[in-house]
C-alpha cells in the first residue's frame, strides 16, 4: 500500500541512521520528471581507527566517489545525519535498505507516494564493517576462484603479473552487481529461486575468468541462485572450463559453439559478452535481443568492421580531418560502432548506458554497453538513418536484427 512519501522516507532515515543495525542501503533510479545527482548511492557503516563512520559511495556515469561521515547520536545534526538528509532529498526512485533483521524495498510511485515492502530475515545478518581494501572488494583475493583461475598463488595472494586481470574482474562484478540490483528493484528481472535460478550465458567466454567470478559472487556473496552457461568456439576452452567447474564444484555448463549459431536448452535472461572479437559482439547483442534477454553486459573488443568501412569510403564533408589519420579513424570507428549499437538496442526496447568499466591503464578495451530490457523502444530512427547514410555505414548489428536502413 502506498503512503505519503515523507512518512516512508522517515522510516528509511531511521534505518540509515542505525549504525549498529544497518547492513547496507542502495538508492537508485529516478522519480517522474526529476533526476537525482547520482546514478546510484550505496550506504553502510565502516569501522575506522577514528571510530565508526557512515560511508557513502556515490556513482555517476563513470566513477565512484566515497566519503565517510562522523556518527554522533548525541548531536541532532551530526555529519552522518546531514549526509543522510541530503541523500533522502535527492529524487531517487528506489531505496533498498538491509538491516540485521529486515529488508526494506521502497519505490516512489508516479503520484510521488512511497510504496514500502518489508520482509523479515529468517536469521539475523552479520554486518561487515571492515574498511581495509580487501573488505571493500566484492570477491577477496583469497577466494578459491582466484587460485583456480591462476590469478592468486596457493596462499591466496594475488600474483603481481595478474593484477590487471583481477582489477578487471572486480570492476566487472561491481557493474554486474549494480545492474542486477537495479533490474531486480525495478522489476525488469524476476527474482530467481533455487528451483528456477537466473539463467546467465557468457558468449565468447574464453578462459571464463568473468564467468566463474560472476557465479561465485552471485551465489556465494549475494545469495542469488544462478545457472551459468559459457559458450566459446574453442574446444580447448570448454575442456579447460569444464575441468575448473568440477574442481570448484560449480554448477555451470560449457559448450562449444559459435555465438551466432549456438543452441541453448533455455533462453538466457542475462547475456554477458566480454571482449568478443569485432562483430562477434554484434552477434552477441543480436542473440540477446532474439532471446528477449532482460539484462545485457557487453564489453566490445576491436571494431574492425566499421573501421574498414570508414577506410573504404571517403568521409563526408567537412569531416575528412576526422578520418585522415589512422589512430583518429580507429577511435572514431570505436565510437561510431558503439553509439550505433546502443541506438539499435534502444529501438528494440532496451534502456542502454555506455560506461567505462575499468580504468584505461588496466585495459584499453574498457567500454561497457549495459542494456536493460524495458520493452519501450526509445531514440530516433531518423537520426540513426541520417548518421549511417551520411557516413555510408552498414552496421553489422542492424543486418543481424534485420533493421538495416
Ligand atoms: C578476447 S577473448 C575474451 C574472453 C573472455 N570473455 C574474457 O573477457 O576474459 C574472446 C573469446 O571469444 C571467442 N570467440 C570469438 N568469436 C567467437 C564467436 N563468433 N563465437 C564463439 N566464441 C567466439 C574466442 O575464442 C575467445 O575465447
Short mmCIF file of C-alpha atoms and ligand atoms in Angstrom, two decimals:
data_model
loop_
_atom_site.label_atom_id
_atom_site.label_comp_id
_atom_site.label_asym_id
_atom_site.label_seq_id
_atom_site.Cartn_x
_atom_site.Cartn_y
_atom_site.Cartn_z
CA UNK A 1 0.00 0.00 0.00
CA UNK A 2 1.33 3.43 -0.84
CA UNK A 3 1.81 6.04 1.88
CA UNK A 4 2.86 9.71 1.89
CA UNK A 5 6.46 9.83 0.70
CA UNK A 6 7.79 11.86 3.69
CA UNK A 7 6.47 9.15 6.06
CA UNK A 8 8.15 6.37 4.10
CA UNK A 9 11.42 8.30 3.81
CA UNK A 10 11.30 8.91 7.58
CA UNK A 11 11.33 5.10 8.03
CA UNK A 12 14.31 4.85 5.65
CA UNK A 13 16.06 7.65 7.56
CA UNK A 14 15.63 5.80 10.83
CA UNK A 15 17.31 2.71 9.35
CA UNK A 16 20.10 4.66 7.64
CA UNK A 17 20.92 6.30 10.95
CA UNK A 18 21.22 2.94 12.72
CA UNK A 19 25.00 2.45 12.99
CA UNK A 20 24.57 -0.86 14.81
CA UNK A 21 21.82 -2.35 12.66
CA UNK A 22 22.27 -1.09 9.08
CA UNK A 23 23.89 -3.70 6.84
CA UNK A 24 23.75 -1.62 3.67
CA UNK A 25 21.39 0.54 1.66
CA UNK A 26 21.25 1.37 -2.02
CA UNK A 27 19.46 4.29 -3.67
CA UNK A 28 18.89 4.16 -7.40
CA UNK A 29 16.57 5.15 -10.22
CA UNK A 30 14.73 8.41 -10.59
CA UNK A 31 11.32 9.89 -9.96
CA UNK A 32 8.97 11.04 -12.65
CA UNK A 33 10.47 14.10 -14.37
CA UNK A 34 13.24 14.51 -11.81
CA UNK A 35 16.82 13.30 -11.99
CA UNK A 36 19.00 12.64 -8.92
CA UNK A 37 22.54 13.93 -8.91
CA UNK A 38 23.90 10.39 -8.77
CA UNK A 39 23.01 7.28 -10.70
CA UNK A 40 23.30 5.17 -7.59
CA UNK A 41 24.42 5.56 -3.99
CA UNK A 42 25.47 2.89 -1.51
CA UNK A 43 25.42 3.49 2.23
CA UNK A 44 26.95 1.41 5.02
CA UNK A 45 28.90 1.85 8.26
CA UNK A 46 32.64 1.20 8.47
CA UNK A 47 34.89 0.99 11.50
CA UNK A 48 37.90 3.23 11.05
CA UNK A 49 40.68 3.86 13.56
CA UNK A 50 38.91 7.11 14.48
CA UNK A 51 35.64 5.26 15.18
CA UNK A 52 32.53 4.19 13.30
CA UNK A 53 31.67 6.25 10.23
CA UNK A 54 28.79 6.38 7.78
CA UNK A 55 30.30 5.55 4.39
CA UNK A 56 28.53 6.89 1.31
CA UNK A 57 29.69 5.72 -2.12
CA UNK A 58 28.13 7.69 -4.96
CA UNK A 59 28.31 6.61 -8.59
CA UNK A 60 27.97 8.86 -11.59
CA UNK A 61 28.09 7.62 -15.19
CA UNK A 62 31.71 6.60 -14.98
CA UNK A 63 33.15 6.80 -11.47
CA UNK A 64 32.58 6.08 -7.79
CA UNK A 65 33.16 8.69 -5.06
CA UNK A 66 33.45 7.60 -1.43
CA UNK A 67 33.05 9.80 1.65
CA UNK A 68 32.96 8.90 5.37
CA UNK A 69 30.88 10.89 7.89
CA UNK A 70 31.19 11.09 11.66
CA UNK A 71 28.39 9.43 13.61
CA UNK A 72 27.28 11.41 16.69
CA UNK A 73 23.98 10.04 18.04
CA UNK A 74 24.18 12.70 20.79
CA UNK A 75 24.10 15.53 18.24
CA UNK A 76 20.90 16.25 16.28
CA UNK A 77 22.68 17.30 13.09
CA UNK A 78 25.75 15.09 13.12
CA UNK A 79 27.70 14.92 9.84
CA UNK A 80 26.14 11.48 9.21
CA UNK A 81 22.60 12.81 9.73
CA UNK A 82 23.25 15.77 7.43
CA UNK A 83 24.63 13.43 4.73
CA UNK A 84 21.60 11.12 5.07
CA UNK A 85 19.17 14.04 4.82
CA UNK A 86 20.93 15.26 1.68
CA UNK A 87 20.62 11.80 0.14
CA UNK A 88 16.96 11.49 1.05
CA UNK A 89 16.32 14.87 -0.58
CA UNK A 90 17.65 13.51 -3.90
CA UNK A 91 14.79 12.35 -6.16
CA UNK A 92 15.78 8.66 -6.22
CA UNK A 93 13.06 6.32 -7.42
CA UNK A 94 14.08 3.37 -5.23
CA UNK A 95 15.65 2.64 -1.88
CA UNK A 96 16.78 -0.84 -0.92
CA UNK A 97 17.65 -1.00 2.78
CA UNK A 98 19.04 -4.04 4.57
CA UNK A 99 19.24 -4.17 8.35
CA UNK A 100 20.39 -7.05 10.51
CA UNK A 101 16.80 -8.29 10.85
CA UNK A 102 14.83 -6.91 7.89
CA UNK A 103 14.97 -5.94 4.22
CA UNK A 104 13.01 -2.92 3.03
CA UNK A 105 12.19 -2.04 -0.52
CA UNK A 106 10.88 1.45 -1.26
CA UNK A 107 9.56 2.52 -4.63
CA UNK A 108 8.33 6.01 -5.38
CA UNK A 109 5.15 5.86 -7.46
CA UNK A 110 4.16 8.10 -10.37
CA UNK A 111 1.93 10.00 -7.92
CA UNK A 112 5.05 10.58 -5.82
CA UNK A 113 3.86 8.37 -2.99
CA UNK A 114 6.02 5.79 -1.26
CA UNK A 115 5.48 2.04 -1.61
CA UNK A 116 7.25 0.24 1.20
CA UNK A 117 7.70 -3.52 1.25
CA UNK A 118 9.35 -5.04 4.31
CA UNK A 119 10.42 -8.64 4.79
CA UNK A 120 11.93 -10.17 7.91
CA UNK A 121 15.11 -12.19 7.65
CA UNK A 122 14.90 -15.77 8.82
CA UNK A 123 18.20 -15.26 10.70
CA UNK A 124 19.93 -12.03 11.73
CA UNK A 125 22.51 -10.93 9.14
CA UNK A 126 26.13 -10.34 10.06
CA UNK A 127 27.42 -6.85 9.36
CA UNK A 128 30.78 -6.36 7.69
CA UNK A 129 32.17 -3.00 8.80
CA UNK A 130 35.71 -3.68 7.68
CA UNK A 131 37.38 -0.88 5.83
CA UNK A 132 40.61 -2.40 4.58
CA UNK A 133 40.86 -2.60 0.83
CA UNK A 134 40.27 -6.32 0.84
CA UNK A 135 36.93 -5.94 2.57
CA UNK A 136 35.82 -3.30 0.08
CA UNK A 137 36.31 -5.83 -2.66
CA UNK A 138 33.41 -7.82 -3.88
CA UNK A 139 35.40 -11.04 -4.01
CA UNK A 140 38.53 -11.14 -1.83
CA UNK A 141 41.87 -12.07 -3.37
CA UNK A 142 41.99 -15.32 -1.42
CA UNK A 143 38.66 -16.57 -2.76
CA UNK A 144 39.24 -20.10 -4.13
CA UNK A 145 38.08 -18.99 -7.55
CA UNK A 146 41.15 -16.77 -7.99
CA UNK A 147 43.52 -19.59 -7.07
CA UNK A 148 41.77 -21.91 -9.52
CA UNK A 149 41.95 -19.26 -12.26
CA UNK A 150 45.66 -18.72 -11.61
CA UNK A 151 45.27 -15.09 -10.51
CA UNK A 152 46.33 -15.86 -6.92
CA UNK A 153 49.04 -18.19 -5.57
CA UNK A 154 48.50 -21.22 -3.33
CA UNK A 155 48.37 -18.91 -0.27
CA UNK A 156 45.62 -16.80 -1.82
CA UNK A 157 47.93 -13.88 -2.61
CA UNK A 158 47.34 -12.08 -5.84
CA UNK A 159 50.16 -12.62 -8.38
CA UNK A 160 51.72 -9.26 -9.32
CA UNK A 161 51.52 -10.17 -13.01
CA UNK A 162 47.76 -10.79 -12.73
CA UNK A 163 46.79 -7.52 -11.01
CA UNK A 164 45.23 -6.03 -14.16
CA UNK A 165 43.04 -9.09 -14.76
CA UNK A 166 41.95 -9.13 -11.12
CA UNK A 167 41.06 -5.45 -11.32
CA UNK A 168 39.04 -6.10 -14.46
CA UNK A 169 37.15 -8.94 -12.78
CA UNK A 170 36.45 -6.78 -9.72
CA UNK A 171 35.15 -3.84 -11.77
CA UNK A 172 33.05 -6.17 -13.88
CA UNK A 173 31.48 -7.63 -10.72
CA UNK A 174 30.74 -4.12 -9.48
CA UNK A 175 28.85 -3.33 -12.68
CA UNK A 176 27.09 -6.68 -12.65
CA UNK A 177 26.10 -6.16 -9.01
CA UNK A 178 24.66 -2.69 -9.51
CA UNK A 179 22.94 -3.61 -12.80
CA UNK A 180 21.35 -6.67 -11.25
CA UNK A 181 20.16 -4.81 -8.14
CA UNK A 182 18.69 -2.10 -10.31
CA UNK A 183 16.96 -4.55 -12.68
CA UNK A 184 15.54 -6.56 -9.74
CA UNK A 185 14.41 -3.43 -7.88
CA UNK A 186 12.59 -2.11 -10.94
CA UNK A 187 11.02 -5.44 -11.78
CA UNK A 188 12.87 -5.75 -15.11
CA UNK A 189 14.25 -9.05 -13.88
CA UNK A 190 12.30 -11.70 -11.96
CA UNK A 191 13.52 -12.79 -8.54
CA UNK A 192 15.23 -16.14 -9.12
CA UNK A 193 14.74 -19.13 -6.85
CA UNK A 194 16.77 -22.26 -6.14
CA UNK A 195 14.30 -24.25 -8.28
CA UNK A 196 14.38 -21.69 -11.08
CA UNK A 197 17.77 -19.95 -10.97
CA UNK A 198 18.71 -16.93 -13.04
CA UNK A 199 19.83 -18.11 -16.46
CA UNK A 200 23.07 -16.41 -17.48
CA UNK A 201 25.08 -17.02 -20.63
CA UNK A 202 28.62 -15.81 -21.26
CA UNK A 203 29.19 -15.61 -25.02
CA UNK A 204 32.83 -15.93 -26.10
CA UNK A 205 33.76 -16.87 -22.54
CA UNK A 206 37.40 -17.82 -23.32
CA UNK A 207 39.00 -19.00 -20.08
CA UNK A 208 35.88 -17.94 -18.21
CA UNK A 209 37.52 -15.69 -15.60
CA UNK A 210 34.47 -13.49 -15.54
CA UNK A 211 32.03 -16.39 -15.78
CA UNK A 212 33.44 -18.10 -12.70
CA UNK A 213 33.84 -14.87 -10.77
CA UNK A 214 30.23 -13.90 -11.56
CA UNK A 215 28.95 -17.32 -10.49
CA UNK A 216 30.97 -17.23 -7.26
CA UNK A 217 29.94 -13.69 -6.40
CA UNK A 218 26.26 -14.05 -7.20
CA UNK A 219 25.73 -17.36 -5.43
CA UNK A 220 28.33 -17.12 -2.65
CA UNK A 221 28.16 -13.44 -1.71
CA UNK A 222 24.75 -12.20 -2.92
CA UNK A 223 22.85 -15.43 -2.45
CA UNK A 224 21.28 -15.21 -5.92
CA UNK A 225 20.74 -18.68 -7.41
CA UNK A 226 22.16 -18.72 -10.94
CA UNK A 227 22.82 -21.22 -13.67
CA UNK A 228 25.64 -20.28 -15.99
CA UNK A 229 26.43 -21.40 -19.49
CA UNK A 230 29.71 -20.45 -21.16
CA UNK A 231 29.96 -20.53 -24.96
CA UNK A 232 33.16 -20.43 -26.99
CA UNK A 233 34.21 -21.68 -30.39
CA UNK A 234 37.28 -23.32 -28.95
CA UNK A 235 37.07 -26.90 -27.70
CA UNK A 236 40.15 -26.17 -25.61
CA UNK A 237 38.16 -23.53 -23.68
CA UNK A 238 35.35 -25.96 -22.99
CA UNK A 239 37.72 -28.64 -21.70
CA UNK A 240 39.62 -26.19 -19.51
CA UNK A 241 36.47 -24.58 -18.12
CA UNK A 242 34.61 -27.83 -17.51
CA UNK A 243 37.66 -29.05 -15.53
CA UNK A 244 37.69 -25.87 -13.48
CA UNK A 245 33.95 -26.09 -12.80
CA UNK A 246 34.44 -29.63 -11.49
CA UNK A 247 37.39 -28.51 -9.33
CA UNK A 248 35.39 -25.61 -7.87
CA UNK A 249 32.17 -27.60 -7.54
CA UNK A 250 30.35 -25.01 -9.63
CA UNK A 251 27.09 -25.71 -11.44
CA UNK A 252 27.93 -24.36 -14.90
CA UNK A 253 27.84 -25.78 -18.41
CA UNK A 254 30.35 -25.03 -21.11
CA UNK A 255 29.53 -25.62 -24.73
CA UNK A 256 31.50 -25.37 -27.94
CA UNK A 257 29.66 -23.27 -30.46
CA UNK A 258 29.53 -20.01 -32.31
CA UNK A 259 27.78 -17.04 -30.76
CA UNK A 260 25.60 -16.67 -33.84
CA UNK A 261 24.60 -20.32 -34.02
CA UNK A 262 24.74 -21.91 -30.57
CA UNK A 263 21.52 -23.61 -29.49
CA UNK A 264 20.81 -23.35 -25.76
CA UNK A 265 18.35 -25.50 -23.86
CA UNK A 266 16.68 -22.45 -22.28
CA UNK A 267 16.71 -18.83 -23.38
CA UNK A 268 19.06 -16.91 -21.08
CA UNK A 269 17.81 -13.91 -19.10
CA UNK A 270 21.22 -12.32 -18.68
CA UNK A 271 23.71 -12.17 -21.54
CA UNK A 272 27.40 -11.40 -20.97
CA UNK A 273 29.81 -10.84 -23.84
CA UNK A 274 33.19 -9.56 -22.78
CA UNK A 275 35.75 -8.74 -25.39
CA UNK A 276 34.19 -10.95 -28.03
CA UNK A 277 36.17 -10.03 -31.11
CA UNK A 278 34.94 -7.44 -33.62
CA UNK A 279 31.45 -8.30 -34.93
CA UNK A 280 31.13 -11.24 -32.50
CA UNK A 281 29.86 -8.54 -30.12
CA UNK A 282 27.15 -7.69 -32.69
CA UNK A 283 26.25 -11.37 -32.87
CA UNK A 284 26.01 -11.50 -29.07
CA UNK A 285 23.76 -8.42 -28.97
CA UNK A 286 21.53 -9.80 -31.73
CA UNK A 287 21.21 -13.13 -29.88
CA UNK A 288 20.35 -11.24 -26.68
CA UNK A 289 17.54 -9.40 -28.50
CA UNK A 290 16.34 -12.68 -30.05
CA UNK A 291 16.25 -14.34 -26.63
CA UNK A 292 14.48 -11.31 -25.19
CA UNK A 293 17.23 -11.14 -22.56
CA UNK A 294 16.46 -8.85 -19.63
CA UNK A 295 19.99 -7.66 -18.94
CA UNK A 296 22.95 -7.48 -21.30
CA UNK A 297 26.51 -6.53 -20.37
CA UNK A 298 28.79 -6.35 -23.38
CA UNK A 299 32.32 -5.00 -23.38
CA UNK A 300 33.25 -4.69 -27.04
CA UNK A 301 36.71 -5.69 -28.23
CA UNK A 302 38.18 -4.49 -31.52
CA UNK A 303 35.97 -2.58 -34.00
CA UNK A 304 37.44 -3.61 -37.36
CA UNK A 305 34.20 -3.75 -39.30
CA UNK A 306 33.23 -0.07 -39.12
CA UNK A 307 36.93 0.93 -39.28
CA UNK A 308 37.19 -0.90 -42.63
CA UNK A 309 34.00 0.79 -43.85
CA UNK A 310 35.42 4.20 -42.90
CA UNK A 311 38.61 3.39 -44.79
CA UNK A 312 36.72 2.24 -47.85
CA UNK A 313 34.58 5.34 -48.37
CA UNK A 314 35.71 8.98 -48.31
CA UNK A 315 34.46 10.80 -45.21
CA UNK A 316 31.56 13.18 -45.84
CA UNK A 317 32.41 16.88 -45.89
CA UNK A 318 33.55 18.52 -43.69
CA UNK A 319 34.70 15.50 -41.65
CA UNK A 320 37.70 14.23 -43.62
CA UNK A 321 40.07 15.51 -40.94
CA UNK A 322 38.49 13.01 -38.52
CA UNK A 323 39.49 10.02 -40.63
CA UNK A 324 42.74 11.13 -42.28
CA UNK A 325 45.00 9.74 -39.56
CA UNK A 326 44.74 6.06 -38.71
CA UNK A 327 44.62 6.46 -34.94
CA UNK A 328 41.82 9.02 -35.07
CA UNK A 329 39.92 6.96 -37.63
CA UNK A 330 40.12 3.93 -35.35
CA UNK A 331 38.89 5.88 -32.36
CA UNK A 332 36.06 7.31 -34.39
CA UNK A 333 35.20 3.79 -35.57
CA UNK A 334 35.06 2.62 -31.94
CA UNK A 335 32.74 5.49 -31.01
CA UNK A 336 30.51 5.13 -34.06
CA UNK A 337 30.21 1.36 -33.65
CA UNK A 338 29.16 1.52 -30.01
CA UNK A 339 26.90 4.54 -30.47
CA UNK A 340 25.08 2.76 -33.31
CA UNK A 341 24.83 -0.45 -31.26
CA UNK A 342 23.33 1.47 -28.35
CA UNK A 343 20.88 3.20 -30.68
CA UNK A 344 19.78 -0.10 -32.27
CA UNK A 345 19.25 -1.67 -28.85
CA UNK A 346 17.21 1.33 -27.67
CA UNK A 347 14.99 0.91 -30.71
CA UNK A 348 14.49 -2.74 -29.65
CA UNK A 349 13.16 -1.68 -26.23
CA UNK A 350 16.32 -1.63 -24.12
CA UNK A 351 17.50 1.12 -21.81
CA UNK A 352 21.18 1.44 -22.65
CA UNK A 353 24.14 3.11 -20.93
CA UNK A 354 27.59 3.12 -22.39
CA UNK A 355 30.02 3.29 -19.46
CA UNK A 356 33.68 2.83 -18.64
CA UNK A 357 34.01 -0.37 -16.67
CA UNK A 358 37.68 -0.35 -15.73
CA UNK A 359 40.37 2.36 -15.81
CA UNK A 360 42.18 2.54 -19.14
CA UNK A 361 45.56 1.65 -17.60
CA UNK A 362 44.20 -1.85 -16.89
CA UNK A 363 42.81 -2.42 -20.38
CA UNK A 364 42.21 -0.10 -23.32
CA UNK A 365 39.10 -2.16 -24.09
CA UNK A 366 37.24 -0.56 -21.24
CA UNK A 367 33.84 0.37 -22.61
CA UNK A 368 30.74 -1.47 -21.45
CA UNK A 369 27.33 -1.45 -23.09
CA UNK A 370 24.78 -2.07 -20.38
CA UNK A 371 21.28 -2.77 -21.64
CA UNK A 372 18.17 -3.46 -19.58
CA UNK A 373 15.00 -4.61 -21.30
CA UNK A 374 12.18 -2.21 -20.54
CA UNK A 375 10.04 -3.11 -23.54
CA UNK A 376 9.69 0.55 -24.51
CA UNK A 377 11.52 1.49 -27.71
CA UNK A 378 13.41 4.77 -27.45
CA UNK A 379 15.62 7.01 -29.57
CA UNK A 380 15.17 8.44 -33.00
CA UNK A 381 15.27 6.14 -36.02
CA UNK A 382 15.55 9.22 -38.21
CA UNK A 383 18.78 10.31 -36.54
CA UNK A 384 20.16 6.78 -36.80
CA UNK A 385 19.29 6.63 -40.51
CA UNK A 386 20.84 10.03 -41.04
CA UNK A 387 24.07 9.04 -39.36
CA UNK A 388 24.56 5.78 -41.26
CA UNK A 389 23.59 7.41 -44.57
CA UNK A 390 25.98 10.34 -44.05
CA UNK A 391 28.90 8.05 -43.28
CA UNK A 392 27.87 5.26 -45.71
CA UNK A 393 27.85 2.70 -42.93
CA UNK A 394 26.21 -0.71 -42.75
CA UNK A 395 26.36 -1.72 -39.07
CA UNK A 396 26.54 -5.49 -38.66
CA UNK A 397 24.08 -5.41 -35.76
CA UNK A 398 21.40 -3.79 -37.95
CA UNK A 399 21.89 -6.55 -40.54
CA UNK A 400 21.59 -9.22 -37.88
CA UNK A 401 18.47 -7.65 -36.42
CA UNK A 402 17.01 -7.23 -39.91
CA UNK A 403 16.63 -3.49 -39.40
CA UNK A 404 19.17 -2.16 -41.92
CA UNK A 405 18.27 1.21 -43.44
C1 LIG B 1 39.39 -11.90 -26.13
S1 LIG B 1 38.67 -13.40 -25.63
C2 LIG B 1 37.70 -12.90 -24.26
C3 LIG B 1 37.44 -14.00 -23.28
C4 LIG B 1 36.59 -13.64 -22.08
N1 LIG B 1 35.25 -13.23 -22.44
C5 LIG B 1 37.25 -12.57 -21.23
O1 LIG B 1 36.81 -11.41 -21.29
O2 LIG B 1 38.19 -12.88 -20.50
C6 LIG B 1 37.49 -13.68 -26.90
C7 LIG B 1 36.92 -15.10 -26.88
O3 LIG B 1 35.79 -15.13 -27.74
C8 LIG B 1 35.82 -16.32 -28.50
N2 LIG B 1 35.08 -16.02 -29.74
C9 LIG B 1 35.36 -15.07 -30.67
N3 LIG B 1 34.44 -15.09 -31.64
C10 LIG B 1 33.53 -16.03 -31.30
C11 LIG B 1 32.32 -16.49 -31.90
N4 LIG B 1 31.87 -15.95 -33.03
N5 LIG B 1 31.64 -17.47 -31.28
C12 LIG B 1 32.09 -18.01 -30.12
N6 LIG B 1 33.23 -17.61 -29.50
C13 LIG B 1 33.93 -16.64 -30.09
C14 LIG B 1 37.29 -16.59 -28.71
O4 LIG B 1 37.54 -17.97 -28.97
C15 LIG B 1 37.88 -16.12 -27.39
O5 LIG B 1 37.97 -17.17 -26.47
#
